[in-house]
mmCIF file of C-alpha atoms in Angstrom:
data_model
loop_
_atom_site.group_PDB
_atom_site.id
_atom_site.type_symbol
_atom_site.label_atom_id
_atom_site.label_comp_id
_atom_site.label_asym_id
_atom_site.label_seq_id
_atom_site.Cartn_x
_atom_site.Cartn_y
_atom_site.Cartn_z
ATOM 1 C CA UNK A 526 -10.706 71.694 -71.043
ATOM 2 C CA UNK A 527 -10.580 71.082 -66.971
ATOM 3 C CA UNK A 528 -7.768 69.521 -65.358
ATOM 4 C CA UNK A 529 -9.023 65.941 -65.526
ATOM 5 C CA UNK A 530 -9.404 66.248 -68.945
ATOM 6 C CA UNK A 531 -5.482 67.249 -69.299
ATOM 7 C CA UNK A 532 -4.039 65.005 -67.238
ATOM 8 C CA UNK A 533 -5.937 62.015 -69.227
ATOM 9 C CA UNK A 534 -4.672 63.253 -72.187
ATOM 10 C CA UNK A 535 -1.041 63.164 -70.879
ATOM 11 C CA UNK A 536 -1.541 59.827 -69.397
ATOM 12 C CA UNK A 537 -2.597 58.521 -72.667
ATOM 13 C CA UNK A 538 0.289 60.084 -74.621
ATOM 14 C CA UNK A 539 2.712 58.721 -71.599
ATOM 15 C CA UNK A 540 1.283 54.858 -72.097
ATOM 16 C CA UNK A 541 1.021 54.933 -75.420
ATOM 17 C CA UNK A 542 4.475 55.975 -75.673
ATOM 18 C CA UNK A 543 5.291 53.068 -73.557
ATOM 19 C CA UNK A 544 3.215 50.624 -74.577
ATOM 20 C CA UNK A 545 4.336 50.802 -78.624
ATOM 21 C CA UNK A 546 7.976 49.508 -78.111
ATOM 22 C CA UNK A 547 7.047 47.066 -75.247
ATOM 23 C CA UNK A 548 4.339 45.384 -77.496
ATOM 24 C CA UNK A 549 6.337 45.769 -80.443
ATOM 25 C CA UNK A 550 9.516 44.100 -78.136
ATOM 26 C CA UNK A 551 7.337 41.556 -76.952
ATOM 27 C CA UNK A 552 5.341 40.313 -80.202
ATOM 28 C CA UNK A 553 7.388 42.226 -83.307
ATOM 29 C CA UNK A 554 4.047 42.847 -84.552
ATOM 30 C CA UNK A 555 4.957 46.836 -85.510
ATOM 31 C CA UNK A 556 8.219 45.792 -86.835
ATOM 32 C CA UNK A 557 6.914 43.460 -89.121
ATOM 33 C CA UNK A 558 4.452 46.229 -90.470
ATOM 34 C CA UNK A 559 7.165 48.781 -90.350
ATOM 35 C CA UNK A 560 10.278 46.926 -91.412
ATOM 36 C CA UNK A 561 9.854 47.673 -95.269
ATOM 37 C CA UNK A 562 11.348 51.033 -94.712
ATOM 38 C CA UNK A 563 8.702 52.190 -93.411
ATOM 39 C CA UNK A 564 10.790 55.236 -92.319
ATOM 40 C CA UNK A 565 9.872 58.393 -94.492
ATOM 41 C CA UNK A 566 13.425 59.791 -94.699
ATOM 42 C CA UNK A 567 15.595 59.855 -97.778
ATOM 43 C CA UNK A 568 18.710 57.898 -96.068
ATOM 44 C CA UNK A 569 20.768 61.055 -96.055
ATOM 45 C CA UNK A 570 21.239 63.764 -93.717
ATOM 46 C CA UNK A 571 18.477 65.878 -92.324
ATOM 47 C CA UNK A 572 17.869 68.237 -94.980
ATOM 48 C CA UNK A 573 14.673 69.988 -93.676
ATOM 49 C CA UNK A 574 11.843 67.281 -94.441
ATOM 50 C CA UNK A 575 10.546 65.579 -90.778
ATOM 51 C CA UNK A 576 11.337 62.368 -91.080
ATOM 52 C CA UNK A 577 8.873 59.506 -89.710
ATOM 53 C CA UNK A 578 10.148 56.786 -87.254
ATOM 54 C CA UNK A 579 7.827 55.056 -84.687
ATOM 55 C CA UNK A 580 10.254 54.867 -82.123
ATOM 56 C CA UNK A 581 11.246 58.735 -82.054
ATOM 57 C CA UNK A 582 7.542 58.957 -82.144
ATOM 58 C CA UNK A 583 7.082 57.018 -79.079
ATOM 59 C CA UNK A 584 9.844 58.834 -77.402
ATOM 60 C CA UNK A 585 8.222 62.401 -78.429
ATOM 61 C CA UNK A 586 4.758 60.982 -76.729
ATOM 62 C CA UNK A 587 6.299 60.074 -73.804
ATOM 63 C CA UNK A 588 8.251 63.553 -73.521
ATOM 64 C CA UNK A 589 4.826 65.289 -74.242
ATOM 65 C CA UNK A 590 3.145 63.342 -72.180
ATOM 66 C CA UNK A 591 5.589 63.001 -68.755
ATOM 67 C CA UNK A 592 6.399 66.994 -68.925
ATOM 68 C CA UNK A 593 2.613 67.395 -69.731
ATOM 69 C CA UNK A 594 2.039 65.743 -66.460
ATOM 70 C CA UNK A 595 4.441 68.044 -64.259
ATOM 71 C CA UNK A 596 3.289 71.288 -66.082
ATOM 72 C CA UNK A 597 -1.050 70.417 -65.369
ATOM 73 C CA UNK A 598 -0.928 72.396 -62.047
ATOM 74 C CA UNK A 599 0.169 75.641 -64.007
ATOM 75 C CA UNK A 600 -2.303 75.255 -66.554
ATOM 76 C CA UNK A 601 -5.126 77.612 -64.552
ATOM 77 C CA UNK A 602 -6.334 79.511 -67.675
ATOM 78 C CA UNK A 603 -7.106 79.061 -71.306
ATOM 79 C CA UNK A 604 -4.050 81.446 -72.433
ATOM 80 C CA UNK A 605 -1.316 79.484 -69.937
ATOM 81 C CA UNK A 606 -2.939 76.078 -71.542
ATOM 82 C CA UNK A 607 -2.102 77.384 -74.967
ATOM 83 C CA UNK A 608 1.315 78.402 -74.144
ATOM 84 C CA UNK A 609 2.275 75.409 -72.282
ATOM 85 C CA UNK A 610 0.865 73.115 -74.618
ATOM 86 C CA UNK A 611 2.775 74.730 -77.464
ATOM 87 C CA UNK A 612 5.917 74.957 -75.710
ATOM 88 C CA UNK A 613 5.420 71.212 -74.903
ATOM 89 C CA UNK A 614 4.435 70.206 -78.566
ATOM 90 C CA UNK A 615 7.846 72.125 -79.363
ATOM 91 C CA UNK A 616 9.923 69.978 -76.524
ATOM 92 C CA UNK A 617 8.798 67.243 -77.881
ATOM 93 C CA UNK A 618 9.406 67.940 -81.730
ATOM 94 C CA UNK A 619 13.305 68.962 -80.593
ATOM 95 C CA UNK A 620 13.352 65.521 -78.908
ATOM 96 C CA UNK A 621 11.992 63.820 -81.789
ATOM 97 C CA UNK A 622 14.800 65.122 -83.738
ATOM 98 C CA UNK A 623 17.609 64.882 -81.907
ATOM 99 C CA UNK A 624 16.596 61.042 -81.147
ATOM 100 C CA UNK A 625 16.476 60.856 -84.650
ATOM 101 C CA UNK A 626 19.782 62.466 -85.545
ATOM 102 C CA UNK A 627 21.799 61.559 -83.306
ATOM 103 C CA UNK A 628 20.640 57.859 -82.433
ATOM 104 C CA UNK A 629 18.473 56.651 -85.486
ATOM 105 C CA UNK A 630 20.857 58.019 -88.436
ATOM 106 C CA UNK A 631 23.584 56.859 -86.768
ATOM 107 C CA UNK A 632 22.467 53.242 -86.066
ATOM 108 C CA UNK A 633 21.154 53.128 -89.817
ATOM 109 C CA UNK A 634 24.612 54.098 -91.259
ATOM 110 C CA UNK A 635 26.526 51.793 -89.099
ATOM 111 C CA UNK A 636 27.057 48.825 -90.918
ATOM 112 C CA UNK A 637 30.170 46.733 -89.712
ATOM 113 C CA UNK A 638 31.049 43.828 -92.164
ATOM 114 C CA UNK A 639 32.605 40.287 -91.578
ATOM 115 C CA UNK A 640 36.370 40.303 -92.536
ATOM 116 C CA UNK A 641 37.236 38.248 -95.486
ATOM 117 C CA UNK A 642 39.827 35.614 -95.510
ATOM 118 C CA UNK A 643 41.630 37.635 -98.216
ATOM 119 C CA UNK A 644 41.260 41.008 -96.458
ATOM 120 C CA UNK A 645 43.319 39.556 -93.338
ATOM 121 C CA UNK A 646 46.405 39.044 -95.726
ATOM 122 C CA UNK A 647 48.836 41.961 -94.803
ATOM 123 C CA UNK A 648 47.057 42.728 -91.585
ATOM 124 C CA UNK A 649 49.222 42.694 -88.112
ATOM 125 C CA UNK A 650 47.862 40.292 -85.555
ATOM 126 C CA UNK A 651 49.372 39.019 -82.247
ATOM 127 C CA UNK A 652 49.946 35.260 -81.386
ATOM 128 C CA UNK A 653 48.125 34.158 -78.568
ATOM 129 C CA UNK A 654 49.422 30.320 -78.907
ATOM 130 C CA UNK A 655 52.861 30.161 -80.223
ATOM 131 C CA UNK A 656 53.671 28.500 -83.179
ATOM 132 C CA UNK A 657 56.633 25.977 -83.710
ATOM 133 C CA UNK A 658 58.055 24.034 -86.406
ATOM 134 C CA UNK A 659 55.745 20.878 -85.535
ATOM 135 C CA UNK A 660 52.566 22.442 -84.390
ATOM 136 C CA UNK A 661 50.142 25.275 -85.583
ATOM 137 C CA UNK A 662 49.378 28.267 -82.769
ATOM 138 C CA UNK A 663 46.578 30.673 -82.850
ATOM 139 C CA UNK A 664 46.990 34.193 -83.809
ATOM 140 C CA UNK A 665 44.361 36.953 -83.264
ATOM 141 C CA UNK A 666 43.430 39.865 -85.530
ATOM 142 C CA UNK A 667 41.458 42.819 -85.207
ATOM 143 C CA UNK A 668 38.313 43.145 -87.359
ATOM 144 C CA UNK A 669 36.653 46.398 -88.476
ATOM 145 C CA UNK A 670 34.837 46.652 -85.320
ATOM 146 C CA UNK A 671 37.916 46.359 -83.489
ATOM 147 C CA UNK A 672 37.010 43.148 -82.128
ATOM 148 C CA UNK A 673 39.550 40.189 -81.848
ATOM 149 C CA UNK A 674 39.216 37.080 -84.023
ATOM 150 C CA UNK A 675 41.647 34.024 -83.763
ATOM 151 C CA UNK A 676 42.560 32.166 -86.177
ATOM 152 C CA UNK A 677 44.722 29.108 -86.587
ATOM 153 C CA UNK A 678 48.298 30.146 -87.602
ATOM 154 C CA UNK A 679 51.462 28.861 -89.049
ATOM 155 C CA UNK A 680 54.661 30.121 -89.881
ATOM 156 C CA UNK A 681 55.272 31.083 -93.473
ATOM 157 C CA UNK A 682 57.318 28.915 -95.973
ATOM 158 C CA UNK A 683 60.114 31.331 -96.094
ATOM 159 C CA UNK A 684 60.497 32.149 -92.419
ATOM 160 C CA UNK A 685 63.855 30.068 -90.773
ATOM 161 C CA UNK A 686 63.473 29.477 -87.289
ATOM 162 C CA UNK A 687 66.409 30.834 -84.664
ATOM 163 C CA UNK A 688 67.496 27.868 -82.568
ATOM 164 C CA UNK A 689 64.712 27.849 -80.232
ATOM 165 C CA UNK A 690 62.547 26.417 -82.897
ATOM 166 C CA UNK A 691 59.231 28.587 -82.414
ATOM 167 C CA UNK A 692 57.830 31.775 -82.325
ATOM 168 C CA UNK A 693 56.447 32.651 -78.943
ATOM 169 C CA UNK A 694 53.315 33.746 -77.857
ATOM 170 C CA UNK A 695 52.970 37.611 -77.731
ATOM 171 C CA UNK A 696 55.019 38.257 -80.700
ATOM 172 C CA UNK A 697 53.231 40.688 -83.414
ATOM 173 C CA UNK A 698 53.085 39.109 -86.161
ATOM 174 C CA UNK A 699 52.018 39.405 -90.167
ATOM 175 C CA UNK A 700 49.639 37.442 -91.972
ATOM 176 C CA UNK A 701 51.148 36.698 -95.402
ATOM 177 C CA UNK A 702 48.689 34.260 -96.523
ATOM 178 C CA UNK A 703 46.056 31.843 -96.379
ATOM 179 C CA UNK A 704 45.520 27.917 -97.215
ATOM 180 C CA UNK A 705 41.808 28.182 -97.900
ATOM 181 C CA UNK A 706 41.753 24.054 -97.699
ATOM 182 C CA UNK A 707 43.257 23.557 -94.423
ATOM 183 C CA UNK A 708 41.987 27.389 -93.042
ATOM 184 C CA UNK A 709 45.311 28.077 -91.861
ATOM 185 C CA UNK A 710 46.705 31.593 -92.234
ATOM 186 C CA UNK A 711 50.589 31.965 -92.721
ATOM 187 C CA UNK A 712 52.264 34.517 -90.059
ATOM 188 C CA UNK A 713 55.636 35.970 -90.119
ATOM 189 C CA UNK A 714 57.259 37.902 -87.208
ATOM 190 C CA UNK A 715 56.354 41.565 -87.465
ATOM 191 C CA UNK A 716 59.938 42.745 -86.588
ATOM 192 C CA UNK A 717 62.085 40.084 -88.381
#
């Protein structure tokens, strides 16, 4: 094979590696085909069997094509061509495995669940709007992902207000109960 043929092969790899994810993004065609858990992995840590993932394959094609384009001037004879193509295939395979193991597997395992009303009871939150004897406030609680979620808050029945008649904004509180019908969380200051 001459240099022009090698350049064409690397261009096709490079363009395919970019075209498939872009078409997938624009049309969703490949996503609908491969959403049926087309990945041939077992769902466990990498145990020697090479899993198939379309986007990792596209990444490997991009690596192979772009590094190949850079190495074309060094492919002066058949021996160098074979060595360079073998090295490019090895580097692309390693790039595939690294992307799969350190990105795809971690993303598949990440499944943050929404916190339920009953899981909030017992959590510590912070008042973002004060609670008085006559009006409700707002308590902010962190969910499992670390995002702050705000809920209506009212002082619990057993809490005795001080002379000010309020629990101030910024006070750390414990959520002690939940009224499902009124969608209100009952709170008590953490340090009282």
